[in-house]
Amino acid sequence: MGNAQQRKLKIELRGVYDSNITLTPFNGIRFAQPLIELKNVKAKQSVLLNIHDSLLPGEFLITYNYRKLHTDQPYPAEQQLYLNKEDIEIHANPLYLRGDSLIFINDIENTLWNTFVNKRAQSMSQISLLEQLLQGYSDKDAPVWLAAKKEWNKQQKNNNKWIDDMQAQNSELYVSKLFAFSKLPDIDWTATPKEQLNNTIENYFKNIDVNDTLLLRSRQMNQFMGAYMGIFGQISTSIELRDSLFARAGELACQVASKGHPKVYGWFVDYFYKGYESYNITKGMQVLEKHLQNPNCLTSKRMEIARRLEGIAKLVPGAKAPKLTVKNAMNQDVVLNWNTDDKDYHLVIFYESDCGHCEHWLKELNTWMENQDNNLWMSVSSIALDDDRETWLKSHEKNKFPWTDYYAPGGVNSAAASNYFVLSTPNVFVVDKKGVLLDTPQNIQDLTDFLHKDN
């Protein structure tokens, strides 16, 4: 850090033999690489960590990989931490990172946050009971239902006023910015469930300041967005409806964000890009296209989104499948040909060895290919996009797929992945003997439907 302005965090370890201690900042999307890592800190030993002011204020994660006894294997424990203007001291027992086993000295941010969270939990337990009654009681003219509605409205106003007061009284503290995520929306309990849902969606971001970039330095924004997407997920009854609703969710949210700070706007676009790419939601990617043209959108995914949109436009059924050059287990170049056997179709699946979704796909595909009716029509080539060849080779030896398994040096940045506009895994393509792309199945059922459709 040199001589730059810094804040100091002192940690005294208690209750264990020793521990490795890491401090990791939240970078807007996730906890990334540790900022500081200390090895073999002993019990009753104090260590001093310096944090550059450019990272403050914000949320951090302290990870203790501790040993209770010197003969034990290390065991992890995590502690959430907010840091702002104060140099603070923590006395921590990794076995119990709460109550009297976790002592803060000269701290205001975390003490206030814990007080807020505890009081909020107490009030929400009562409010949740009222909501259950209001949602489950069918007679909306009954005195008990009307009384519950009146009490809910009172509690909602009290909750939001309490949050406003807490923010005003603690406006100099970082955590006060995060209180707004706990505000309760206005709900018309006499409206139909559909009307209530639409109103919730329409007013979801009402209490969030999209001009405040510091909101991105905490997991609260991610959790808030997760709850937003959960609303749409609850009413998704099919893959097609899910894709349409998630695309709509991104359209509404990014429109709100476009009126705020360019960094917040860009974060929203990045958030939806990640989700759309993970679920391969074409409609969602197309929603993001117009935001790429907005100079106020500071997205970090501009190139990836543009590349995905190019793939959507080019890799459509009927297009010519791009050439594929990959490596086999002997590290020899192999050019995949589409007419080397008597099968009508060739399935190409891009995957990564440590991708859980890929593992599920490949396991189901293995079972699917055991069916002779499927095996008769389809040959398979899997292409690993691991960062290094050794990772793939270990997985390759373990999997022993009943089809040919290849590796593309460079992973998602390889020529093979670029030709097929693959930015995440798994990605699956069906090609015929003439090298024409016919389908991009999202799951095994799609693959079965494809075969039944033509055969």
XYZ file of C-alpha atoms in Angstrom:
455
model
C 0.000 0.000 0.000
C 3.032 2.289 0.295
C 2.368 5.570 2.136
C -1.183 5.972 0.880
C -3.972 6.874 3.312
C -5.005 3.765 5.256
C -7.318 2.551 8.002
C -6.143 0.080 10.611
C -7.877 -3.121 11.684
C -6.426 -4.900 14.707
C -7.437 -8.498 15.364
C -6.688 -10.414 18.561
C -7.261 -14.158 18.314
C -8.859 -16.029 21.193
C -10.114 -19.522 22.003
C -8.092 -21.538 19.453
C -4.534 -22.781 18.993
C -3.866 -20.794 15.799
C -5.481 -19.605 12.578
C -4.800 -18.281 9.119
C -6.681 -14.998 8.701
C -7.755 -13.473 5.389
C -9.544 -10.196 4.710
C -11.536 -9.959 1.475
C -13.440 -6.904 0.185
C -16.805 -7.191 -1.535
C -16.328 -5.933 -5.092
C -19.930 -5.329 -6.149
C -20.573 -8.822 -7.486
C -18.832 -11.153 -5.030
C -16.015 -11.515 -2.531
C -13.031 -11.772 -4.856
C -9.367 -12.382 -4.046
C -8.241 -11.836 -0.429
C -6.743 -8.438 0.164
C -4.606 -9.658 3.065
C -3.656 -13.153 4.214
C -1.879 -13.841 7.501
C -0.478 -17.279 8.313
C -0.367 -19.126 11.651
C -1.633 -16.375 13.928
C -1.470 -17.764 17.470
C -3.997 -17.416 20.287
C -3.658 -14.134 22.272
C -1.593 -12.719 19.409
C -2.649 -9.392 17.917
C -2.152 -8.593 14.244
C -2.578 -5.290 12.430
C -4.141 -5.044 8.959
C -3.979 -1.878 6.863
C -6.837 -1.155 4.434
C -6.486 1.426 1.690
C -9.029 4.247 1.841
C -10.085 3.573 -1.750
C -11.781 0.381 -0.531
C -13.754 2.225 2.136
C -16.480 2.317 3.174
C -17.651 -1.168 2.363
C -18.313 -4.733 3.413
C -15.492 -7.183 4.054
C -15.246 -10.854 4.904
C -12.823 -12.133 7.516
C -12.100 -15.849 7.118
C -10.493 -17.770 9.943
C -9.003 -21.153 9.012
C -8.384 -22.188 12.588
C -7.113 -25.135 14.585
C -8.579 -25.661 18.032
C -5.677 -27.968 18.873
C -2.307 -28.058 17.187
C -3.058 -31.610 15.945
C -6.337 -30.579 14.258
C -6.936 -29.959 10.589
C -7.807 -26.305 9.769
C -11.524 -25.487 9.854
C -13.082 -22.340 8.327
C -15.205 -19.706 10.036
C -16.425 -16.462 8.485
C -17.239 -13.043 9.874
C -19.038 -10.222 8.079
C -17.478 -6.828 8.713
C -18.295 -3.241 7.760
C -15.408 -0.776 7.715
C -15.575 2.974 7.288
C -13.768 5.843 9.030
C -12.643 4.294 12.288
C -9.553 2.277 13.145
C -11.135 -0.620 15.013
C -10.048 -3.596 17.093
C -11.658 -7.048 17.158
C -11.223 -9.781 19.759
C -12.432 -12.888 17.951
C -12.956 -16.495 18.934
C -13.456 -18.336 15.610
C -15.402 -21.072 17.417
C -18.188 -18.608 18.302
C -18.237 -15.465 16.188
C -21.163 -13.926 18.049
C -22.198 -12.639 21.448
C -19.494 -12.225 24.086
C -17.030 -14.242 21.978
C -16.841 -11.403 19.454
C -15.774 -8.056 20.911
C -15.519 -4.810 18.921
C -13.481 -1.876 20.241
C -13.867 1.661 18.843
C -16.487 0.318 16.420
C -19.709 2.092 15.456
C -20.662 0.616 12.074
C -20.955 -3.070 13.027
C -22.526 -2.359 16.400
C -25.231 -0.263 14.784
C -25.778 -2.824 12.014
C -26.199 -5.676 14.477
C -28.621 -3.606 16.552
C -30.631 -2.780 13.440
C -30.735 -6.394 12.211
C -31.867 -7.736 15.591
C -34.630 -5.174 16.045
C -35.753 -5.624 12.457
C -36.012 -9.394 12.961
C -38.177 -8.918 16.056
C -40.629 -6.603 14.287
C -40.768 -8.773 11.162
C -41.789 -11.847 13.174
C -45.004 -10.029 14.135
C -45.554 -8.536 10.686
C -45.132 -11.965 9.061
C -47.911 -13.380 11.241
C -50.230 -10.613 10.101
C -49.341 -11.262 6.458
C -50.113 -14.967 6.825
C -53.544 -14.149 8.183
C -54.258 -11.556 5.484
C -53.216 -13.935 2.709
C -54.892 -17.050 4.070
C -58.170 -15.755 5.497
C -60.846 -15.928 2.803
C -63.505 -13.654 4.331
C -62.212 -10.140 3.744
C -65.286 -8.646 5.406
C -64.692 -10.446 8.684
C -63.760 -8.244 11.667
C -60.591 -10.275 12.300
C -59.361 -9.740 8.721
C -60.163 -6.008 8.809
C -58.399 -5.662 12.157
C -55.339 -7.479 10.772
C -55.258 -5.194 7.738
C -55.430 -2.110 9.939
C -52.658 -3.416 12.179
C -50.441 -4.371 9.197
C -50.770 -0.876 7.734
C -49.831 0.571 11.124
C -46.824 -1.725 11.489
C -45.677 -0.993 7.920
C -45.738 2.759 8.529
C -43.992 2.378 11.877
C -41.290 0.179 10.295
C -40.579 2.611 7.496
C -40.609 5.646 9.806
C -38.222 3.868 12.156
C -35.876 3.232 9.223
C -36.120 6.880 8.087
C -35.307 8.029 11.620
C -32.384 5.613 11.913
C -30.970 6.864 8.616
C -31.326 10.494 9.625
C -29.713 9.942 13.016
C -26.798 7.967 11.576
C -26.328 9.583 8.176
C -22.538 9.721 8.624
C -22.336 5.945 8.902
C -22.072 3.644 5.895
C -24.507 1.029 7.174
C -27.290 3.622 7.356
C -27.368 3.545 3.558
C -28.284 -0.139 3.709
C -31.300 0.299 5.979
C -33.508 1.241 3.019
C -33.362 -2.324 1.703
C -35.522 -3.318 4.703
C -38.387 -0.947 4.002
C -41.797 -2.525 3.516
C -43.772 -1.730 0.351
C -47.295 -0.372 0.308
C -49.748 -3.250 -0.180
C -53.420 -2.964 -1.019
C -54.724 -6.078 0.734
C -58.136 -5.708 -0.900
C -56.591 -6.092 -4.371
C -56.318 -9.442 -6.140
C -53.037 -11.378 -5.789
C -52.189 -10.532 -9.391
C -52.797 -6.822 -8.797
C -50.657 -6.949 -5.661
C -47.855 -8.665 -7.565
C -47.921 -6.105 -10.368
C -47.868 -3.271 -7.844
C -44.912 -4.817 -6.003
C -42.953 -5.130 -9.239
C -43.805 -1.610 -10.362
C -42.672 -0.042 -7.076
C -39.877 -2.446 -6.163
C -37.026 0.074 -6.474
C -38.967 2.981 -4.977
C -36.841 3.225 -1.813
C -33.442 2.603 -3.431
C -31.162 5.485 -4.412
C -29.785 4.436 -7.795
C -27.409 7.411 -7.672
C -25.534 5.993 -4.685
C -22.600 3.869 -5.847
C -21.710 2.871 -2.276
C -24.721 0.535 -2.245
C -22.713 -1.714 -4.546
C -20.074 -2.325 -1.872
C -22.325 -4.578 0.158
C -24.120 -7.865 -0.406
C -27.383 -6.123 0.441
C -27.867 -4.999 -3.173
C -27.283 -8.536 -4.465
C -29.737 -9.981 -1.956
C -32.273 -7.302 -2.824
C -31.977 -8.181 -6.514
C -32.210 -11.884 -5.724
C -35.545 -11.276 -4.007
C -36.688 -9.272 -7.034
C -35.902 -12.131 -9.402
C -37.574 -14.510 -6.967
C -40.885 -12.740 -7.573
C -40.683 -13.581 -11.267
C -39.399 -17.083 -10.584
C -42.420 -17.916 -8.431
C -44.826 -17.306 -11.299
C -42.733 -19.087 -13.943
C -44.574 -22.270 -14.849
C -42.440 -23.209 -17.874
C -38.996 -22.534 -19.314
C -40.519 -20.335 -22.020
C -42.463 -18.262 -19.481
C -39.412 -18.023 -17.223
C -37.290 -16.638 -20.051
C -39.957 -14.118 -20.948
C -40.494 -13.010 -17.343
C -36.777 -12.758 -16.573
C -36.286 -10.673 -19.694
C -39.114 -8.428 -18.527
C -37.513 -8.177 -15.083
C -34.266 -6.940 -16.634
C -36.085 -4.491 -18.859
C -37.907 -2.886 -15.921
C -34.900 -2.824 -13.572
C -32.405 -1.450 -16.109
C -34.883 1.244 -17.100
C -34.963 2.407 -13.465
C -31.165 2.196 -13.188
C -30.669 4.189 -16.406
C -31.882 7.266 -14.523
C -29.204 6.880 -11.858
C -25.418 6.948 -11.591
C -23.583 5.389 -14.579
C -21.800 2.912 -12.280
C -25.070 1.747 -10.734
C -26.605 1.567 -14.205
C -23.680 -0.536 -15.411
C -23.913 -2.799 -12.362
C -27.560 -3.564 -13.159
C -26.664 -4.483 -16.727
C -23.778 -6.671 -15.497
C -26.092 -8.388 -13.013
C -28.639 -9.325 -15.652
C -25.968 -10.304 -18.164
C -24.615 -12.835 -15.675
C -28.068 -14.327 -15.123
C -29.031 -14.386 -18.795
C -25.719 -15.961 -19.747
C -26.027 -18.626 -17.031
C -29.520 -19.619 -18.167
C -28.905 -18.867 -21.860
C -31.885 -16.509 -22.023
C -31.761 -15.051 -25.521
C -34.654 -12.651 -24.932
C -32.817 -11.211 -21.955
C -29.631 -10.600 -23.922
C -31.650 -8.760 -26.533
C -33.133 -6.569 -23.797
C -29.609 -5.505 -22.806
C -28.664 -4.536 -26.357
C -30.081 -1.015 -26.208
C -28.175 -0.287 -22.986
C -24.870 -0.910 -24.753
C -25.635 2.111 -26.901
C -26.129 4.365 -23.861
C -22.890 6.216 -23.014
C -24.075 6.574 -19.398
C -24.010 2.810 -18.904
C -20.651 1.863 -17.363
C -21.051 -1.880 -17.803
C -17.941 -4.041 -17.436
C -19.516 -6.629 -19.741
C -19.856 -4.553 -22.898
C -17.645 -6.813 -25.018
C -19.232 -10.019 -23.686
C -22.768 -8.799 -24.305
C -21.867 -7.653 -27.808
C -20.265 -11.007 -28.496
C -23.293 -12.908 -27.211
C -25.638 -10.772 -29.336
C -23.482 -11.496 -32.383
C -23.789 -15.211 -31.594
C -27.557 -14.931 -31.241
C -27.725 -13.332 -34.664
C -25.356 -15.769 -36.390
C -25.837 -19.150 -34.692
C -29.442 -19.801 -35.593
C -30.934 -23.061 -36.929
C -29.998 -23.345 -40.574
C -26.665 -21.538 -40.204
C -23.397 -23.182 -41.173
C -21.695 -24.647 -38.096
C -18.226 -23.076 -37.657
C -15.108 -25.173 -37.982
C -13.807 -26.729 -34.750
C -10.132 -27.460 -34.076
C -9.431 -28.987 -30.659
C -6.875 -31.136 -28.833
C -7.197 -34.803 -27.941
C -5.712 -36.573 -24.887
C -2.432 -37.039 -26.815
C -2.280 -33.231 -27.260
C -2.757 -33.622 -31.008
C -4.814 -31.217 -33.105
C -8.137 -32.630 -34.256
C -10.514 -31.016 -36.742
C -14.053 -32.151 -36.080
C -15.865 -33.391 -39.167
C -19.614 -33.834 -39.325
C -19.769 -36.755 -41.768
C -17.217 -39.210 -40.392
C -19.768 -41.845 -39.334
C -23.162 -43.108 -40.432
C -25.131 -41.157 -37.834
C -27.373 -38.338 -38.940
C -26.519 -35.880 -36.175
C -23.522 -34.745 -34.177
C -23.909 -33.285 -30.690
C -21.230 -30.821 -29.537
C -21.204 -29.902 -25.866
C -18.873 -27.275 -24.403
C -18.274 -27.790 -20.677
C -15.918 -27.142 -17.760
C -14.731 -29.824 -15.364
C -15.660 -27.862 -12.217
C -19.066 -26.687 -13.497
C -21.912 -28.284 -11.518
C -24.495 -27.642 -14.234
C -22.138 -29.203 -16.794
C -21.669 -32.282 -14.604
C -25.439 -32.722 -14.410
C -25.802 -32.291 -18.182
C -23.056 -34.814 -18.960
C -24.370 -37.354 -16.476
C -27.853 -37.200 -17.998
C -26.395 -37.321 -21.495
C -24.448 -40.455 -20.582
C -27.674 -42.148 -19.470
C -29.517 -40.840 -22.523
C -26.915 -42.266 -24.905
C -27.321 -45.736 -23.385
C -30.682 -45.865 -25.131
C -30.019 -47.499 -28.501
C -32.740 -45.442 -30.172
C -30.768 -42.307 -29.305
C -27.352 -43.790 -29.968
C -28.497 -44.831 -33.420
C -29.012 -41.239 -34.533
C -26.493 -39.198 -32.559
C -22.726 -39.076 -32.128
C -21.213 -36.870 -29.398
C -18.110 -34.730 -28.925
C -17.500 -32.963 -25.616
C -15.073 -30.033 -25.514
C -13.585 -28.943 -22.196
C -12.975 -25.231 -21.683
C -10.883 -25.573 -18.532
C -8.235 -22.947 -17.821
C -5.422 -25.478 -18.005
C -4.901 -28.854 -19.654
C -3.943 -30.682 -16.450
C -7.316 -29.930 -14.892
C -9.032 -31.379 -17.935
C -6.799 -34.475 -18.077
C -7.612 -35.414 -14.471
C -11.314 -35.030 -15.186
C -10.958 -36.830 -18.531
C -9.398 -39.894 -16.890
C -12.030 -39.956 -14.172
C -15.085 -39.494 -16.426
C -14.247 -42.020 -19.153
C -17.087 -40.790 -21.335
C -18.506 -43.247 -23.913
C -17.858 -40.603 -26.562
C -14.791 -38.604 -27.632
C -13.724 -35.948 -25.152
C -11.545 -33.018 -26.302
C -9.876 -29.945 -24.867
C -9.780 -26.382 -26.236
C -6.594 -24.585 -25.104
C -7.493 -21.106 -23.905
C -10.841 -22.075 -22.422
C -13.613 -19.559 -23.093
C -11.030 -17.423 -24.891
C -10.091 -20.228 -27.300
C -10.827 -20.072 -31.016
C -13.276 -22.969 -30.632
C -15.296 -21.121 -27.972
C -15.095 -17.834 -29.882
C -16.355 -19.412 -33.101
C -19.423 -20.633 -31.223
C -19.747 -17.472 -29.098
C -19.456 -19.525 -25.917
C -18.987 -17.325 -22.840
C -20.206 -19.749 -20.197
C -20.894 -23.458 -19.890
C -22.598 -25.711 -20.707
C -23.424 -24.822 -24.317
C -24.824 -27.504 -26.615
C -25.242 -27.648 -30.400
C -26.760 -30.211 -32.784
C -25.185 -30.309 -36.250
C -26.185 -32.495 -39.209
C -23.878 -34.397 -41.594
C -23.696 -31.392 -43.921
C -22.420 -29.150 -41.134
C -25.699 -27.262 -40.689
C -26.643 -26.147 -37.199
C -30.070 -27.565 -36.355
C -30.686 -26.960 -32.662
C -29.256 -25.632 -29.374
C -30.925 -27.818 -26.707
C -30.989 -26.470 -23.163
C -31.561 -29.847 -21.509
C -32.003 -33.552 -22.237
C -35.737 -33.164 -22.780
C -35.035 -30.633 -25.549
C -32.691 -33.147 -27.142
C -35.328 -35.884 -26.968
C -37.932 -33.545 -28.443
C -35.562 -32.714 -31.293
C -35.143 -36.374 -32.251
C -38.844 -37.131 -31.981
C -39.688 -34.094 -34.058
C -37.652 -35.267 -37.043
C -37.822 -39.011 -36.580
